[in-house]
Tab-separated table of C-alpha atoms and ligand atoms in Angstrom:
chain	number	residue	atom	x	y	z
S	1038	UNK	CA	94.929	68.599	92.880
S	1039	UNK	CA	93.048	70.186	95.619
S	1040	UNK	CA	92.319	73.976	94.883
S	1041	UNK	CA	94.583	76.472	96.499
S	1042	UNK	CA	93.547	78.676	99.426
S	1043	UNK	CA	95.591	81.521	100.672
S	1044	UNK	CA	94.558	83.727	103.644
S	1045	UNK	CA	96.754	86.069	106.177
S	1046	UNK	CA	96.556	87.698	109.533
S	1047	UNK	CA	98.461	90.708	110.701
S	1048	UNK	CA	100.548	90.602	113.673
S	1049	UNK	CA	99.390	93.835	114.590
S	1050	UNK	CA	98.507	93.016	118.009
S	1051	UNK	CA	96.762	90.687	119.987
S	1052	UNK	CA	94.622	88.220	118.109
S	1053	UNK	CA	91.236	88.322	119.447
S	1054	UNK	CA	88.033	86.262	119.380
S	1055	UNK	CA	86.708	88.284	116.229
S	1056	UNK	CA	89.906	87.067	114.382
S	1057	UNK	CA	89.067	83.539	115.521
S	1058	UNK	CA	85.349	83.462	114.930
S	1059	UNK	CA	85.871	85.687	111.498
S	1060	UNK	CA	88.751	83.663	110.185
S	1061	UNK	CA	90.890	81.358	112.226
S	1062	UNK	CA	87.984	78.878	112.827
S	1063	UNK	CA	87.051	78.930	109.151
S	1064	UNK	CA	90.533	78.182	108.119
S	1065	UNK	CA	90.659	75.131	110.512
S	1066	UNK	CA	87.492	73.830	108.902
S	1067	UNK	CA	88.819	73.904	105.537
S	1068	UNK	CA	92.307	72.602	105.992
S	1069	UNK	CA	91.462	68.963	104.635
S	1070	UNK	CA	89.638	70.198	101.643
S	1071	UNK	CA	92.282	72.601	100.150
S	1072	UNK	CA	95.940	73.171	99.581
S	1073	UNK	CA	96.032	75.746	102.313
S	1074	UNK	CA	98.589	78.823	102.850
S	1075	UNK	CA	98.465	81.033	105.821
S	1076	UNK	CA	100.540	83.819	106.284
S	1077	UNK	CA	101.640	86.192	109.159
S	1078	UNK	CA	101.472	89.402	106.881
S	1079	UNK	CA	103.914	91.143	109.031
S	1080	UNK	CA	104.870	94.091	105.973
S	1081	UNK	CA	100.963	94.812	106.264
S	1082	UNK	CA	101.271	95.602	109.970
S	1083	UNK	CA	103.942	98.206	109.576
S	1084	UNK	CA	101.480	100.500	107.735
S	1085	UNK	CA	100.193	101.674	111.364
S	1086	UNK	CA	102.651	103.062	114.164
S	1087	UNK	CA	104.451	100.090	115.953
S	1088	UNK	CA	107.453	99.028	117.937
S	1089	UNK	CA	110.095	96.982	116.409
S	1090	UNK	CA	111.092	94.786	119.416
S	1091	UNK	CA	107.149	94.299	119.993
S	1092	UNK	CA	106.599	93.271	116.233
S	1093	UNK	CA	109.327	90.805	116.462
S	1094	UNK	CA	107.448	88.988	119.314
S	1095	UNK	CA	104.110	89.261	117.686
S	1096	UNK	CA	105.191	87.629	114.523
S	1097	UNK	CA	106.104	84.407	116.639
S	1098	UNK	CA	103.186	84.911	118.878
S	1099	UNK	CA	100.672	85.162	115.726
S	1100	UNK	CA	102.274	81.850	114.334
S	1101	UNK	CA	101.965	79.922	117.472
S	1102	UNK	CA	98.362	81.354	118.006
S	1103	UNK	CA	97.419	79.746	114.445
S	1104	UNK	CA	98.899	76.475	115.294
S	1105	UNK	CA	97.254	76.289	118.984
S	1106	UNK	CA	93.828	77.265	117.201
S	1107	UNK	CA	94.125	74.215	115.327
S	1108	UNK	CA	96.141	75.494	112.054
S	1109	UNK	CA	98.130	71.895	111.814
S	1110	UNK	CA	101.527	72.539	110.042
S	1111	UNK	CA	101.210	68.791	108.843
S	1112	UNK	CA	98.350	69.546	106.767
S	1113	UNK	CA	99.099	73.239	105.473
S	1114	UNK	CA	101.714	75.683	104.906
S	1115	UNK	CA	102.501	78.556	107.597
S	1116	UNK	CA	104.898	81.195	106.819
S	1117	UNK	CA	105.720	84.872	107.461
S	1118	UNK	CA	105.209	87.463	104.513
S	1119	UNK	CA	108.636	89.291	104.797
S	1120	UNK	CA	110.608	86.173	104.431
S	1121	UNK	CA	109.364	85.875	100.749
S	1122	UNK	CA	110.369	89.068	99.156
S	1123	UNK	CA	108.609	88.384	96.102
S	1124	UNK	CA	105.504	89.707	97.563
S	1125	UNK	CA	106.948	93.285	97.644
S	1126	UNK	CA	108.503	92.701	94.203
S	1127	UNK	CA	104.996	91.849	92.872
S	1128	UNK	CA	103.574	94.865	94.773
S	1129	UNK	CA	105.665	97.188	92.841
S	1130	UNK	CA	104.735	95.708	89.472
S	1131	UNK	CA	101.102	95.779	90.730
S	1132	UNK	CA	101.698	99.351	91.580
S	1133	UNK	CA	102.132	100.385	88.039
S	1134	UNK	CA	98.793	99.170	86.690
S	1135	UNK	CA	96.764	100.476	89.606
S	1136	UNK	CA	94.886	103.928	89.298
S	1137	UNK	CA	95.141	105.790	92.487
S	1138	UNK	CA	91.608	106.596	92.601
S	1139	UNK	CA	90.855	102.908	92.884
S	1140	UNK	CA	92.737	102.887	96.034
S	1141	UNK	CA	91.340	106.130	97.276
S	1142	UNK	CA	87.633	104.696	97.330
S	1143	UNK	CA	88.676	101.681	99.599
S	1144	UNK	CA	86.509	101.540	102.780
S	1145	UNK	CA	89.209	100.273	104.890
S	1146	UNK	CA	91.700	103.351	103.681
S	1147	UNK	CA	89.184	105.803	104.711
S	1148	UNK	CA	88.672	104.154	108.090
S	1149	UNK	CA	92.431	103.889	108.877
S	1150	UNK	CA	93.080	107.276	107.672
S	1151	UNK	CA	90.577	108.541	110.426
S	1152	UNK	CA	92.333	106.233	113.213
S	1153	UNK	CA	95.744	107.417	111.922
S	1154	UNK	CA	95.446	111.112	111.698
S	1155	UNK	CA	99.163	111.628	112.597
S	1156	UNK	CA	100.461	109.017	110.236
S	1157	UNK	CA	98.773	108.652	106.632
S	1158	UNK	CA	101.403	106.996	105.107
S	1159	UNK	CA	101.668	105.522	101.243
S	1160	UNK	CA	101.349	101.898	102.653
S	1161	UNK	CA	98.126	102.486	104.299
S	1162	UNK	CA	96.776	103.671	100.637
S	1163	UNK	CA	98.376	100.691	98.909
S	1164	UNK	CA	97.616	98.163	101.345
S	1165	UNK	CA	95.289	96.384	98.843
S	1166	UNK	CA	97.910	96.146	96.348
S	1167	UNK	CA	100.225	94.225	98.847
S	1168	UNK	CA	97.226	91.917	99.635
S	1169	UNK	CA	96.584	91.365	95.814
S	1170	UNK	CA	100.159	90.150	95.398
S	1171	UNK	CA	99.978	88.063	98.383
S	1172	UNK	CA	96.975	86.387	96.684
S	1173	UNK	CA	97.903	86.081	93.121
S	1174	UNK	CA	101.670	85.217	93.648
S	1175	UNK	CA	100.235	81.598	94.680
S	1176	UNK	CA	97.509	81.241	91.817
S	1177	UNK	CA	95.431	81.274	94.526
S	1178	UNK	CA	91.806	79.753	93.869
S	1179	UNK	CA	89.735	80.641	96.612
S	1180	UNK	CA	90.353	83.017	99.822
S	1181	UNK	CA	88.457	82.890	102.864
S	1182	UNK	CA	87.787	86.578	104.121
S	1183	UNK	CA	85.444	88.184	106.726
S	1184	UNK	CA	82.931	90.712	105.083
S	1185	UNK	CA	85.506	93.429	106.283
S	1186	UNK	CA	88.035	92.141	103.489
S	1187	UNK	CA	85.236	91.442	100.738
S	1188	UNK	CA	86.307	94.918	99.021
S	1189	UNK	CA	89.763	94.344	98.765
S	1190	UNK	CA	89.366	90.523	97.392
S	1191	UNK	CA	86.978	92.376	94.577
S	1192	UNK	CA	90.060	94.809	94.171
S	1193	UNK	CA	92.237	91.571	93.708
S	1194	UNK	CA	90.118	90.056	91.078
S	1195	UNK	CA	90.199	93.216	89.199
S	1196	UNK	CA	94.012	93.584	89.469
S	1197	UNK	CA	94.329	89.798	87.906
S	1198	UNK	CA	92.000	90.938	85.074
S	1199	UNK	CA	93.853	94.107	84.331
S	1200	UNK	CA	97.218	92.539	84.584
S	1201	UNK	CA	96.102	89.652	82.364
S	1202	UNK	CA	94.572	91.739	79.874
S	1203	UNK	CA	97.758	93.946	79.373
S	1204	UNK	CA	100.331	90.934	79.474
S	1205	UNK	CA	98.571	87.894	78.770
S	1206	UNK	CA	97.112	85.346	81.124
S	1207	UNK	CA	98.975	84.955	84.151
S	1208	UNK	CA	97.158	85.260	87.285
S	1209	UNK	CA	93.837	83.438	88.420
S	1210	UNK	CA	90.767	85.359	89.630
S	1211	UNK	CA	90.184	84.108	93.110
S	1212	UNK	CA	86.798	83.234	94.611
S	1213	UNK	CA	85.606	84.243	97.872
S	1214	UNK	CA	85.174	81.687	100.549
S	1215	UNK	CA	82.780	83.322	102.833
S	1216	UNK	CA	82.648	81.513	106.526
S	1217	UNK	CA	79.376	81.353	108.478
S	1218	UNK	CA	80.144	84.333	110.629
S	1219	UNK	CA	79.818	88.000	109.841
S	1220	UNK	CA	81.819	90.811	111.307
S	1221	UNK	CA	82.210	90.591	115.202
S	1222	UNK	CA	81.531	93.885	116.982
S	1223	UNK	CA	84.095	95.349	119.678
S	1224	UNK	CA	83.170	95.458	123.338
S	1225	UNK	CA	82.350	99.081	122.764
S	1226	UNK	CA	79.442	98.063	120.641
S	1227	UNK	CA	80.217	100.482	118.094
S	1228	UNK	CA	82.948	99.343	115.434
S	1229	UNK	CA	84.340	96.092	114.546
S	1230	UNK	CA	86.621	94.072	117.238
S	1231	UNK	CA	89.831	95.070	116.247
S	1232	UNK	CA	93.408	94.442	117.326
S	1233	UNK	CA	94.261	98.190	117.321
S	1234	UNK	CA	91.138	99.681	119.029
S	1235	UNK	CA	91.585	97.775	122.243
S	1236	UNK	CA	88.122	96.775	122.177
S	1237	UNK	CA	88.645	92.931	122.243
S	1238	UNK	CA	88.741	89.852	124.123
S	1239	UNK	CA	91.934	88.446	123.417
S	1240	UNK	CA	91.660	84.459	122.201
S	1241	UNK	CA	94.451	83.707	124.820
S	1242	UNK	CA	92.611	85.652	127.504
S	1243	UNK	CA	92.599	84.129	130.923
S	1244	UNK	CA	89.192	83.325	132.529
S	1245	UNK	CA	89.311	86.166	135.021
S	1246	UNK	CA	90.099	88.526	132.208
S	1247	UNK	CA	87.518	87.618	130.137
S	1248	UNK	CA	84.920	88.364	133.057
S	1249	UNK	CA	86.415	91.635	133.605
S	1250	UNK	CA	86.120	92.584	130.031
S	1251	UNK	CA	82.633	91.327	129.509
S	1252	UNK	CA	81.535	92.855	132.960
S	1253	UNK	CA	81.759	96.469	131.442
S	1254	UNK	CA	80.969	95.686	127.993
S	1255	UNK	CA	78.181	97.570	126.116
S	1256	UNK	CA	74.546	96.129	126.182
S	1257	UNK	CA	71.224	97.518	124.960
S	1258	UNK	CA	71.229	101.178	126.328
S	1259	UNK	CA	67.329	100.795	126.973
S	1260	UNK	CA	68.162	98.332	130.033
S	1261	UNK	CA	69.085	101.019	132.533
S	1262	UNK	CA	67.615	99.138	135.503
S	1263	UNK	CA	67.526	95.249	136.022
S	1264	UNK	CA	63.742	95.295	135.534
S	1265	UNK	CA	63.875	97.002	132.360
S	1266	UNK	CA	63.059	94.559	129.348
S	1267	UNK	CA	65.684	94.804	126.598
S	1268	UNK	CA	66.003	94.042	122.848
S	1269	UNK	CA	68.597	91.366	122.569
S	1270	UNK	CA	68.711	91.979	118.678
S	1271	UNK	CA	70.456	95.290	118.988
S	1272	UNK	CA	72.666	94.042	121.699
S	1273	UNK	CA	76.070	92.996	121.267
S	1274	UNK	CA	76.417	90.440	124.118
S	1275	UNK	CA	73.596	88.379	122.322
S	1276	UNK	CA	75.342	88.505	118.979
S	1277	UNK	CA	78.260	87.017	120.897
S	1278	UNK	CA	76.092	84.461	122.295
S	1279	UNK	CA	75.164	83.226	118.939
S	1280	UNK	CA	78.944	82.512	118.305
S	1281	UNK	CA	79.575	80.860	121.564
S	1282	UNK	CA	76.452	79.555	123.406
S	1283	UNK	CA	74.101	76.598	122.663
S	1284	UNK	CA	70.580	76.799	121.127
S	1285	UNK	CA	69.050	76.288	124.451
S	1286	UNK	CA	71.179	78.930	126.169
S	1287	UNK	CA	70.158	81.393	123.281
S	1288	UNK	CA	66.581	80.645	123.938
S	1289	UNK	CA	67.108	81.198	127.520
S	1290	UNK	CA	68.938	84.893	127.178
S	1291	UNK	CA	66.790	85.876	124.358
S	1292	UNK	CA	63.527	85.245	126.311
S	1293	UNK	CA	65.167	86.287	129.730
S	1294	UNK	CA	66.454	89.790	128.271
S	1295	UNK	CA	62.809	90.556	126.467
S	1296	UNK	CA	61.073	89.794	129.619
S	1297	UNK	CA	63.693	91.093	132.156
S	1298	UNK	CA	63.526	87.763	133.851
S	1299	UNK	CA	67.530	87.804	133.676
S	1300	UNK	CA	69.676	90.970	134.028
S	1301	UNK	CA	72.496	91.880	131.888
S	1302	UNK	CA	75.207	90.243	134.275
S	1303	UNK	CA	73.409	86.644	134.456
S	1304	UNK	CA	73.476	86.857	130.584
S	1305	UNK	CA	77.285	88.077	130.483
S	1306	UNK	CA	78.043	85.283	132.905
S	1307	UNK	CA	76.648	82.565	130.614
S	1308	UNK	CA	78.733	84.162	127.852
S	1309	UNK	CA	81.773	84.408	129.739
S	1310	UNK	CA	81.859	80.680	130.731
S	1311	UNK	CA	81.183	79.817	127.035
S	1312	UNK	CA	84.005	81.671	125.501
S	1313	UNK	CA	86.373	80.391	128.335
S	1314	UNK	CA	85.415	76.756	127.507
S	1315	UNK	CA	86.099	77.384	123.845
S	1316	UNK	CA	89.231	79.089	124.416
S	1317	UNK	CA	90.784	77.212	127.247
S	1318	UNK	CA	91.866	74.318	125.328
S	1319	UNK	CA	93.827	76.639	123.047
S	1320	UNK	CA	95.527	78.330	125.780
S	1321	UNK	CA	96.635	75.006	127.078
S	1322	UNK	CA	98.203	74.389	123.546
S	1323	UNK	CA	99.792	77.957	123.429
S	1324	UNK	CA	101.528	77.363	126.723
S	1325	UNK	CA	102.962	74.013	125.324
S	1326	UNK	CA	104.231	75.884	122.134
S	1327	UNK	CA	105.815	78.448	124.471
S	1328	UNK	CA	107.848	75.932	125.762
S	1329	UNK	CA	108.724	74.745	122.111
S	1330	UNK	CA	109.643	77.926	120.252
S	1331	UNK	CA	112.172	75.738	117.956
S	1332	UNK	CA	109.247	73.617	116.706
S	1333	UNK	CA	107.581	76.800	115.503
S	1334	UNK	CA	110.787	78.247	113.933
S	1335	UNK	CA	110.960	75.041	112.131
S	1336	UNK	CA	107.586	75.244	110.791
S	1337	UNK	CA	108.046	78.804	109.563
S	1338	UNK	CA	111.316	77.892	107.786
S	1339	UNK	CA	109.495	74.803	106.033
S	1340	UNK	CA	106.767	77.323	104.899
S	1341	UNK	CA	109.042	79.871	103.719
S	1342	UNK	CA	110.921	77.281	101.671
S	1343	UNK	CA	107.708	76.013	99.966
S	1344	UNK	CA	106.492	79.657	99.360
S	1345	UNK	CA	109.849	80.827	97.849
S	1346	UNK	CA	109.313	78.096	95.310
S	1347	UNK	CA	106.012	78.713	94.413
S	1348	UNK	CA	106.334	82.509	94.503
S	1349	UNK	CA	109.772	82.562	92.773
S	1350	UNK	CA	108.063	80.727	89.653
S	1351	UNK	CA	105.335	83.048	89.387
S	1352	UNK	CA	107.862	85.996	89.165
S	1353	UNK	CA	109.830	84.462	86.605
S	1354	UNK	CA	106.788	84.299	84.651
S	1355	UNK	CA	105.679	87.995	85.542
S	1356	UNK	CA	109.048	89.326	84.659
S	1357	UNK	CA	109.087	87.731	81.356
S	1358	UNK	CA	105.717	89.070	80.574
S	1359	UNK	CA	106.326	92.651	81.665
S	1360	UNK	CA	109.585	92.727	79.623
S	1361	UNK	CA	112.396	93.185	82.152
S	1362	UNK	CA	114.199	89.968	81.204
S	1363	UNK	CA	116.602	90.843	78.531
W	889	AQP	N1	85.849	91.848	114.523
W	889	AQP	C1	85.971	91.136	113.383
W	889	AQP	N2	84.904	90.167	112.934
W	889	AQP	C2	85.020	88.889	112.057
W	889	AQP	N3	86.297	88.869	111.496
W	889	AQP	C3	87.485	89.723	111.614
W	889	AQP	N4	88.690	89.757	111.423
W	889	AQP	C4	89.426	90.836	111.787
W	889	AQP	N5	88.484	91.247	112.669
W	889	AQP	C5	87.301	90.773	112.487
W	889	AQP	C6	89.292	88.935	110.378
W	889	AQP	O1	90.365	88.265	110.711
W	889	AQP	C7	91.355	88.130	109.633
W	889	AQP	C8	92.620	88.518	110.021
W	889	AQP	O2	92.684	90.047	110.039
W	889	AQP	P1	94.063	90.898	110.039
W	889	AQP	O3	95.027	90.736	111.114
W	889	AQP	O4	94.495	90.950	108.444
W	889	AQP	O5	93.340	92.386	110.029
W	889	AQP	P2	92.128	93.198	110.527
W	889	AQP	O6	90.903	92.696	109.738
W	889	AQP	O7	92.462	94.640	110.162
W	889	AQP	O8	91.949	92.742	112.023
W	889	AQP	P3	92.025	93.666	113.139
W	889	AQP	O9	91.962	92.827	114.419
W	889	AQP	O10	90.721	94.870	113.053
W	889	AQP	O11	93.594	94.414	113.225
W	889	AQP	P4	93.851	95.824	113.009
W	889	AQP	O12	93.379	96.540	114.126
W	889	AQP	O13	95.274	95.701	113.235
W	889	AQP	O14	93.498	96.492	111.898
W	889	AQP	C9	90.660	88.529	108.470
W	889	AQP	O15	90.126	87.758	107.674
W	889	AQP	C10	89.675	89.377	109.030
W	889	AQP	O16	88.408	89.512	108.077
C-alpha cells in the first residue's frame, strides 16, 4: 500500500504562481508515488472577509485549476472540505484538547491579525486545528507543504501526540514532504506572494497581463538608472528566474545585472516569456475544463464519496475513544 499524502488549497482568491511553484507542482510530481488526497479547503477560506457568490465560483475554479495544472483525478482524490462534515466535527473535539496559548503563538495568526484588523475572528485563531483535523482524519503519512505552513504541520503532529497520549493510539504523526522551492515573494518584493495581498501573477494570467504586472514589479532599488550595476541576489525578479528560466538564461541575467550589461526591462522580458511558456498549456487546459464543468462536478462527487468513507471510519473510532458512544 502506498503511503497517504494529504494537502489543501484555499479558494480564497485567484491561484497564483507562488501556489503553483510552492505547492501544486510538487503535488503533481508525487502523484504516482503516493495515495494522494487533495482538498479545496473552503472552510479555511471563510476566516477572512469574502462574498458568498464569489466563494461559490472560486471553489469550482480552484478544483479546475488543480486539474488543469496536472493533478490527474484518475490518479488521486480531489474533493471539497465542506462536503465532508467530519472535518468540522473533529475540529470541535481537538479544540477541547488544545491550549489557547499554542494557537496564539502561531506566526500565520499574528500575520493575519494584522492584515484583518477589522475582522479578527475566532476562526483565524483556530485555523490550525481545522488544518490538523483535515490531515489527521485520513491517517495521513506525509504532507507536502511550503515553508510557510511548516509551523502548522508541527502543530498537527503535536495534536496527534496529545490526543493519542490522552485517549490511546488513534492518529499518525505525519511527516513533512518539503518541495524544492521555498517561499515565493510577491511583486512588491516585501511579503510572500498571496491571493489576498494582490501582489501576484495568476497562474492563468494572459500573456499581456503577465507583462503588465512584471513591468512594474520591484527590483534591486540600487538600480536607479539603466547603467547602475545591480545585485541579483537581493532582487525578487532574479529569484523568480530561478523558478522559470534555464541555467543558461540564469547565468546571462546574473552577469548582465551585476555588470549593467542588461537593464531590468530586458531581464523582466526574458522572465515574462518563460512564465508564459510554463503557464500557457495550463491556460489551454483550463479553457477546455471551462467547457466541461459537469466532468469537474463528477470528479468532486467521487472525491466526496471516497473521503466520506475514510473520514467516517476515523470518526467512529474517535467518538468511541472520547466516550460519546453510549
Ligand atoms: N508565496 C508562496 N510561495 C510558495 N508557496 C506558497 N503557497 C502559498 N503561497 C506561497 C503554498 O500554496 C499552498 C496553498 O496555500 P493556501 O491556499 O492554503 O493558503 P496560503 O498559503 O495562505 O496561500 P495564499 O496565496 O497566501 O492565500 P491567502 O492570501 O488566502 O492566505 C500551501 O501549501 C502554501 O504553502
